[in-house]
Amino acid sequence: MLLTTGRTAARQAAVVGSLAGRTCKGRFRSGSLKSMATSAEELRGQSCSLLGGCSSETPKVPMDQLPQYLAALPGWQLADNQAVISRQFVAKNFMAAVKFFNQVAEVAEEEGHHPDLHLTNYREVQVVLSTHAVGGLTMFDFIMAAKLDALDIEYSPKWLKQNQHNLASRGAAAGEPAA
């Protein structure tokens, strides 16, 4: 579990406290926001749909907290502009990539938060998450990333061999035993 400094925790408590009971255009219910989920399991336990929909008033994750959330999500990369996170992999074949996209579609519809999906060279997959309404990263993005990490994926054997360490880290971050 990652710890925050007293100042960071106090700042987040103040932000959450100031938003408590307020809705963002009648959508984002900040009172439902769990403070500083620091594991993939904690993130998966939250729900974008229960927090309410995104709006231009949905709070961004503070820049100083991004590394803590990313530590819970090995394999996800923060873009240089710090406005998106992404994950890439090579699926076993075209149908495995399409199967993954269909699973993502189901989760995205259930959560009401939709990633950008890219398929190139018939099996190279990239998932990009950002909350477009705020032009940056919100809790919704990290919740979705954790839920997408829990999906079964048929990886390319060659890619899997080259990236075994990242996948073992992902399992450890999710509370699963390392392979």
PDB file of C-alpha atoms in Angstrom:
ATOM      1  CA  MET A   1       0.000   0.000   0.000  1.00  0.00           C
ATOM      2  CA  LEU A   2       1.298   3.443  -0.884  1.00  0.00           C
ATOM      3  CA  LEU A   3       1.138   6.236   1.649  1.00  0.00           C
ATOM      4  CA  THR A   4       0.517   9.885   0.968  1.00  0.00           C
ATOM      5  CA  THR A   5       2.160  12.741   2.795  1.00  0.00           C
ATOM      6  CA  GLY A   6       0.073  14.519   5.369  1.00  0.00           C
ATOM      7  CA  ARG A   7      -0.096  17.597   3.178  1.00  0.00           C
ATOM      8  CA  THR A   8      -1.303  15.620   0.141  1.00  0.00           C
ATOM      9  CA  ALA A   9      -3.884  13.718   2.174  1.00  0.00           C
ATOM     10  CA  ALA A  10      -5.064  16.957   3.806  1.00  0.00           C
ATOM     11  CA  ARG A  11      -5.363  18.667   0.406  1.00  0.00           C
ATOM     12  CA  GLN A  12      -7.344  15.762  -1.022  1.00  0.00           C
ATOM     13  CA  ALA A  13      -9.607  15.676   2.042  1.00  0.00           C
ATOM     14  CA  ALA A  14     -10.231  19.410   1.630  1.00  0.00           C
ATOM     15  CA  VAL A  15     -11.117  18.993  -2.058  1.00  0.00           C
ATOM     16  CA  VAL A  16     -13.384  16.017  -1.401  1.00  0.00           C
ATOM     17  CA  GLY A  17     -14.914  17.810   1.593  1.00  0.00           C
ATOM     18  CA  SER A  18     -15.621  20.949  -0.431  1.00  0.00           C
ATOM     19  CA  LEU A  19     -17.318  18.830  -3.086  1.00  0.00           C
ATOM     20  CA  ALA A  20     -19.309  16.629  -0.677  1.00  0.00           C
ATOM     21  CA  GLY A  21     -22.992  16.647  -1.445  1.00  0.00           C
ATOM     22  CA  ARG A  22     -22.452  18.797  -4.540  1.00  0.00           C
ATOM     23  CA  THR A  23     -23.085  17.377  -7.960  1.00  0.00           C
ATOM     24  CA  CYS A  24     -21.332  18.448 -11.099  1.00  0.00           C
ATOM     25  CA  LYS A  25     -24.130  19.445 -13.450  1.00  0.00           C
ATOM     26  CA  GLY A  26     -26.232  16.887 -11.615  1.00  0.00           C
ATOM     27  CA  ARG A  27     -23.901  14.061 -12.559  1.00  0.00           C
ATOM     28  CA  PHE A  28     -20.691  13.464 -10.611  1.00  0.00           C
ATOM     29  CA  ARG A  29     -21.476  12.451  -7.040  1.00  0.00           C
ATOM     30  CA  SER A  30     -18.322  13.367  -5.170  1.00  0.00           C
ATOM     31  CA  GLY A  31     -19.654  12.025  -1.882  1.00  0.00           C
ATOM     32  CA  SER A  32     -19.193   8.554  -3.426  1.00  0.00           C
ATOM     33  CA  LEU A  33     -15.515   9.193  -4.237  1.00  0.00           C
ATOM     34  CA  LYS A  34     -13.257   6.877  -2.268  1.00  0.00           C
ATOM     35  CA  SER A  35     -10.173   8.638  -1.099  1.00  0.00           C
ATOM     36  CA  MET A  36      -6.881   7.456  -2.597  1.00  0.00           C
ATOM     37  CA  ALA A  37      -7.515   3.888  -3.720  1.00  0.00           C
ATOM     38  CA  THR A  38      -3.954   2.602  -3.972  1.00  0.00           C
ATOM     39  CA  SER A  39      -4.325  -0.899  -5.359  1.00  0.00           C
ATOM     40  CA  ALA A  40      -5.813  -2.307  -8.527  1.00  0.00           C
ATOM     41  CA  GLU A  41      -8.224  -4.302  -6.385  1.00  0.00           C
ATOM     42  CA  GLU A  42      -9.453  -1.150  -4.617  1.00  0.00           C
ATOM     43  CA  LEU A  43      -9.854   0.613  -7.950  1.00  0.00           C
ATOM     44  CA  ARG A  44     -11.792  -2.329  -9.433  1.00  0.00           C
ATOM     45  CA  GLY A  45     -14.072  -2.200  -6.384  1.00  0.00           C
ATOM     46  CA  GLN A  46     -15.248   1.270  -7.408  1.00  0.00           C
ATOM     47  CA  SER A  47     -17.658   2.042 -10.216  1.00  0.00           C
ATOM     48  CA  CYS A  48     -17.675   4.889 -12.708  1.00  0.00           C
ATOM     49  CA  SER A  49     -21.428   4.495 -13.138  1.00  0.00           C
ATOM     50  CA  LEU A  50     -22.074   4.719  -9.397  1.00  0.00           C
ATOM     51  CA  LEU A  51     -19.913   7.839  -9.119  1.00  0.00           C
ATOM     52  CA  GLY A  52     -22.045   9.493 -11.797  1.00  0.00           C
ATOM     53  CA  GLY A  53     -21.188  10.615 -15.275  1.00  0.00           C
ATOM     54  CA  CYS A  54     -18.253  12.786 -16.275  1.00  0.00           C
ATOM     55  CA  SER A  55     -18.689  16.489 -16.838  1.00  0.00           C
ATOM     56  CA  SER A  56     -16.428  19.486 -17.207  1.00  0.00           C
ATOM     57  CA  GLU A  57     -16.588  19.803 -13.403  1.00  0.00           C
ATOM     58  CA  THR A  58     -15.374  16.265 -12.660  1.00  0.00           C
ATOM     59  CA  PRO A  59     -12.210  16.705 -10.571  1.00  0.00           C
ATOM     60  CA  LYS A  60      -8.901  15.725 -12.141  1.00  0.00           C
ATOM     61  CA  VAL A  61      -6.498  13.511 -10.220  1.00  0.00           C
ATOM     62  CA  PRO A  62      -3.822  15.889  -8.845  1.00  0.00           C
ATOM     63  CA  MET A  63      -0.504  15.586 -10.708  1.00  0.00           C
ATOM     64  CA  ASP A  64       1.364  14.652  -7.526  1.00  0.00           C
ATOM     65  CA  GLN A  65      -0.932  11.619  -7.055  1.00  0.00           C
ATOM     66  CA  LEU A  66      -0.559  10.204 -10.582  1.00  0.00           C
ATOM     67  CA  PRO A  67       2.547   8.101  -9.696  1.00  0.00           C
ATOM     68  CA  GLN A  68       0.669   6.430  -6.845  1.00  0.00           C
ATOM     69  CA  TYR A  69      -2.198   5.375  -9.089  1.00  0.00           C
ATOM     70  CA  LEU A  70       0.155   4.240 -11.843  1.00  0.00           C
ATOM     71  CA  ALA A  71       2.057   2.073  -9.346  1.00  0.00           C
ATOM     72  CA  ALA A  72      -1.178   0.115  -8.873  1.00  0.00           C
ATOM     73  CA  LEU A  73      -1.441  -0.364 -12.643  1.00  0.00           C
ATOM     74  CA  PRO A  74       1.821  -1.788 -14.031  1.00  0.00           C
ATOM     75  CA  GLY A  75       1.895  -1.737 -17.798  1.00  0.00           C
ATOM     76  CA  TRP A  76       0.016   1.547 -18.090  1.00  0.00           C
ATOM     77  CA  GLN A  77       2.107   4.492 -19.248  1.00  0.00           C
ATOM     78  CA  LEU A  78       1.542   8.157 -18.525  1.00  0.00           C
ATOM     79  CA  ALA A  79       1.836  10.357 -21.628  1.00  0.00           C
ATOM     80  CA  ASP A  80       4.330  13.212 -21.607  1.00  0.00           C
ATOM     81  CA  ASN A  81       1.458  15.717 -21.404  1.00  0.00           C
ATOM     82  CA  GLN A  82       0.145  13.851 -18.307  1.00  0.00           C
ATOM     83  CA  ALA A  83      -3.372  13.957 -19.751  1.00  0.00           C
ATOM     84  CA  VAL A  84      -3.732  10.291 -20.806  1.00  0.00           C
ATOM     85  CA  ILE A  85      -2.644   6.817 -19.782  1.00  0.00           C
ATOM     86  CA  SER A  86      -2.205   4.002 -22.269  1.00  0.00           C
ATOM     87  CA  ARG A  87      -1.368   0.336 -22.462  1.00  0.00           C
ATOM     88  CA  GLN A  88      -0.097  -1.652 -25.450  1.00  0.00           C
ATOM     89  CA  PHE A  89       0.217  -5.359 -26.163  1.00  0.00           C
ATOM     90  CA  VAL A  90       0.251  -7.838 -29.027  1.00  0.00           C
ATOM     91  CA  ALA A  91      -2.654 -10.275 -29.116  1.00  0.00           C
ATOM     92  CA  LYS A  92      -2.207 -13.886 -30.217  1.00  0.00           C
ATOM     93  CA  ASN A  93      -4.134 -13.228 -33.427  1.00  0.00           C
ATOM     94  CA  PHE A  94      -6.784 -10.977 -34.937  1.00  0.00           C
ATOM     95  CA  MET A  95      -9.686 -12.797 -33.272  1.00  0.00           C
ATOM     96  CA  ALA A  96      -8.019 -12.554 -29.836  1.00  0.00           C
ATOM     97  CA  ALA A  97      -7.679  -8.785 -30.339  1.00  0.00           C
ATOM     98  CA  VAL A  98     -11.314  -8.462 -31.410  1.00  0.00           C
ATOM     99  CA  LYS A  99     -12.420 -10.594 -28.445  1.00  0.00           C
ATOM    100  CA  PHE A 100     -10.546  -8.215 -26.121  1.00  0.00           C
ATOM    101  CA  PHE A 101     -12.209  -5.199 -27.784  1.00  0.00           C
ATOM    102  CA  ASN A 102     -15.633  -6.804 -27.277  1.00  0.00           C
ATOM    103  CA  GLN A 103     -14.853  -7.400 -23.593  1.00  0.00           C
ATOM    104  CA  VAL A 104     -13.723  -3.770 -23.265  1.00  0.00           C
ATOM    105  CA  ALA A 105     -16.964  -2.631 -24.914  1.00  0.00           C
ATOM    106  CA  GLU A 106     -19.018  -4.511 -22.318  1.00  0.00           C
ATOM    107  CA  VAL A 107     -17.079  -3.032 -19.391  1.00  0.00           C
ATOM    108  CA  ALA A 108     -17.156   0.463 -20.921  1.00  0.00           C
ATOM    109  CA  GLU A 109     -20.916   0.365 -21.405  1.00  0.00           C
ATOM    110  CA  GLU A 110     -21.458  -0.944 -17.880  1.00  0.00           C
ATOM    111  CA  GLU A 111     -19.223   1.771 -16.427  1.00  0.00           C
ATOM    112  CA  GLY A 112     -20.310   4.583 -18.737  1.00  0.00           C
ATOM    113  CA  HIS A 113     -16.670   5.453 -19.458  1.00  0.00           C
ATOM    114  CA  HIS A 114     -15.197   4.665 -22.862  1.00  0.00           C
ATOM    115  CA  PRO A 115     -11.509   4.293 -23.784  1.00  0.00           C
ATOM    116  CA  ASP A 116     -10.006   4.917 -27.178  1.00  0.00           C
ATOM    117  CA  LEU A 117      -9.143   1.552 -28.749  1.00  0.00           C
ATOM    118  CA  HIS A 118      -6.585   1.097 -31.524  1.00  0.00           C
ATOM    119  CA  LEU A 119      -5.848  -2.045 -33.538  1.00  0.00           C
ATOM    120  CA  THR A 120      -2.938  -2.010 -35.977  1.00  0.00           C
ATOM    121  CA  ASN A 121      -1.162  -4.738 -37.911  1.00  0.00           C
ATOM    122  CA  TYR A 122      -4.165  -6.973 -37.199  1.00  0.00           C
ATOM    123  CA  ARG A 123      -3.173  -7.772 -33.591  1.00  0.00           C
ATOM    124  CA  GLU A 124      -1.280  -4.845 -32.026  1.00  0.00           C
ATOM    125  CA  VAL A 125      -3.598  -3.345 -29.434  1.00  0.00           C
ATOM    126  CA  GLN A 126      -3.437   0.040 -27.735  1.00  0.00           C
ATOM    127  CA  VAL A 127      -5.896   1.271 -25.114  1.00  0.00           C
ATOM    128  CA  VAL A 128      -5.916   4.984 -24.271  1.00  0.00           C
ATOM    129  CA  LEU A 129      -7.781   6.426 -21.293  1.00  0.00           C
ATOM    130  CA  SER A 130      -8.536  10.065 -20.544  1.00  0.00           C
ATOM    131  CA  THR A 131     -11.580  11.978 -19.425  1.00  0.00           C
ATOM    132  CA  HIS A 132     -12.276  14.124 -22.460  1.00  0.00           C
ATOM    133  CA  ALA A 133     -14.716  16.381 -20.578  1.00  0.00           C
ATOM    134  CA  VAL A 134     -11.881  17.718 -18.402  1.00  0.00           C
ATOM    135  CA  GLY A 135      -8.965  17.227 -20.783  1.00  0.00           C
ATOM    136  CA  GLY A 136      -7.072  15.052 -18.330  1.00  0.00           C
ATOM    137  CA  LEU A 137      -7.113  12.123 -15.943  1.00  0.00           C
ATOM    138  CA  THR A 138      -9.823  11.483 -13.372  1.00  0.00           C
ATOM    139  CA  MET A 139     -10.591   8.580 -11.068  1.00  0.00           C
ATOM    140  CA  PHE A 140     -12.773   7.174 -13.856  1.00  0.00           C
ATOM    141  CA  ASP A 141      -9.673   6.497 -15.956  1.00  0.00           C
ATOM    142  CA  PHE A 142      -7.861   4.592 -13.228  1.00  0.00           C
ATOM    143  CA  ILE A 143     -10.984   2.617 -12.330  1.00  0.00           C
ATOM    144  CA  MET A 144     -11.385   1.619 -15.985  1.00  0.00           C
ATOM    145  CA  ALA A 145      -7.691   0.719 -16.321  1.00  0.00           C
ATOM    146  CA  ALA A 146      -7.928  -1.600 -13.313  1.00  0.00           C
ATOM    147  CA  LYS A 147     -11.075  -3.238 -14.665  1.00  0.00           C
ATOM    148  CA  LEU A 148      -9.511  -3.708 -18.112  1.00  0.00           C
ATOM    149  CA  ASP A 149      -6.434  -5.292 -16.521  1.00  0.00           C
ATOM    150  CA  ALA A 150      -8.708  -7.972 -15.057  1.00  0.00           C
ATOM    151  CA  LEU A 151      -9.924  -9.109 -18.499  1.00  0.00           C
ATOM    152  CA  ASP A 152      -8.632 -12.357 -19.967  1.00  0.00           C
ATOM    153  CA  ILE A 153      -6.344 -11.684 -22.910  1.00  0.00           C
ATOM    154  CA  GLU A 154      -4.774 -14.127 -25.343  1.00  0.00           C
ATOM    155  CA  TYR A 155      -1.327 -12.588 -25.797  1.00  0.00           C
ATOM    156  CA  SER A 156       1.103 -13.371 -28.575  1.00  0.00           C
ATOM    157  CA  PRO A 157       3.471 -16.047 -27.185  1.00  0.00           C
ATOM    158  CA  LYS A 158       6.493 -14.018 -28.317  1.00  0.00           C
ATOM    159  CA  TRP A 159       5.146 -10.799 -26.751  1.00  0.00           C
ATOM    160  CA  LEU A 160       4.206 -12.688 -23.589  1.00  0.00           C
ATOM    161  CA  LYS A 161       7.718 -14.083 -23.215  1.00  0.00           C
ATOM    162  CA  GLN A 162       9.266 -10.624 -23.679  1.00  0.00           C
ATOM    163  CA  ASN A 163       6.835  -8.991 -21.219  1.00  0.00           C
ATOM    164  CA  GLN A 164       6.453 -11.643 -18.542  1.00  0.00           C
ATOM    165  CA  HIS A 165       7.917  -9.343 -15.888  1.00  0.00           C
ATOM    166  CA  ASN A 166       5.310  -6.619 -16.550  1.00  0.00           C
ATOM    167  CA  LEU A 167       2.482  -9.135 -16.357  1.00  0.00           C
ATOM    168  CA  ALA A 168       3.859 -10.616 -13.119  1.00  0.00           C
ATOM    169  CA  SER A 169       3.991  -7.069 -11.698  1.00  0.00           C
ATOM    170  CA  ARG A 170       0.399  -6.504 -12.816  1.00  0.00           C
ATOM    171  CA  GLY A 171      -0.703  -9.642 -10.973  1.00  0.00           C
ATOM    172  CA  ALA A 172       1.201  -8.641  -7.841  1.00  0.00           C
ATOM    173  CA  ALA A 173      -0.340  -5.155  -7.950  1.00  0.00           C
ATOM    174  CA  ALA A 174      -3.760  -6.778  -8.217  1.00  0.00           C
ATOM    175  CA  GLY A 175      -3.070  -8.953  -5.187  1.00  0.00           C
ATOM    176  CA  GLU A 176      -2.518 -12.103  -7.215  1.00  0.00           C
ATOM    177  CA  PRO A 177       0.541 -14.330  -6.769  1.00  0.00           C
ATOM    178  CA  ALA A 178       3.358 -13.658  -9.214  1.00  0.00           C
ATOM    179  CA  ALA A 179       3.827 -16.355 -11.857  1.00  0.00           C
TER     180      ALA A 179
END
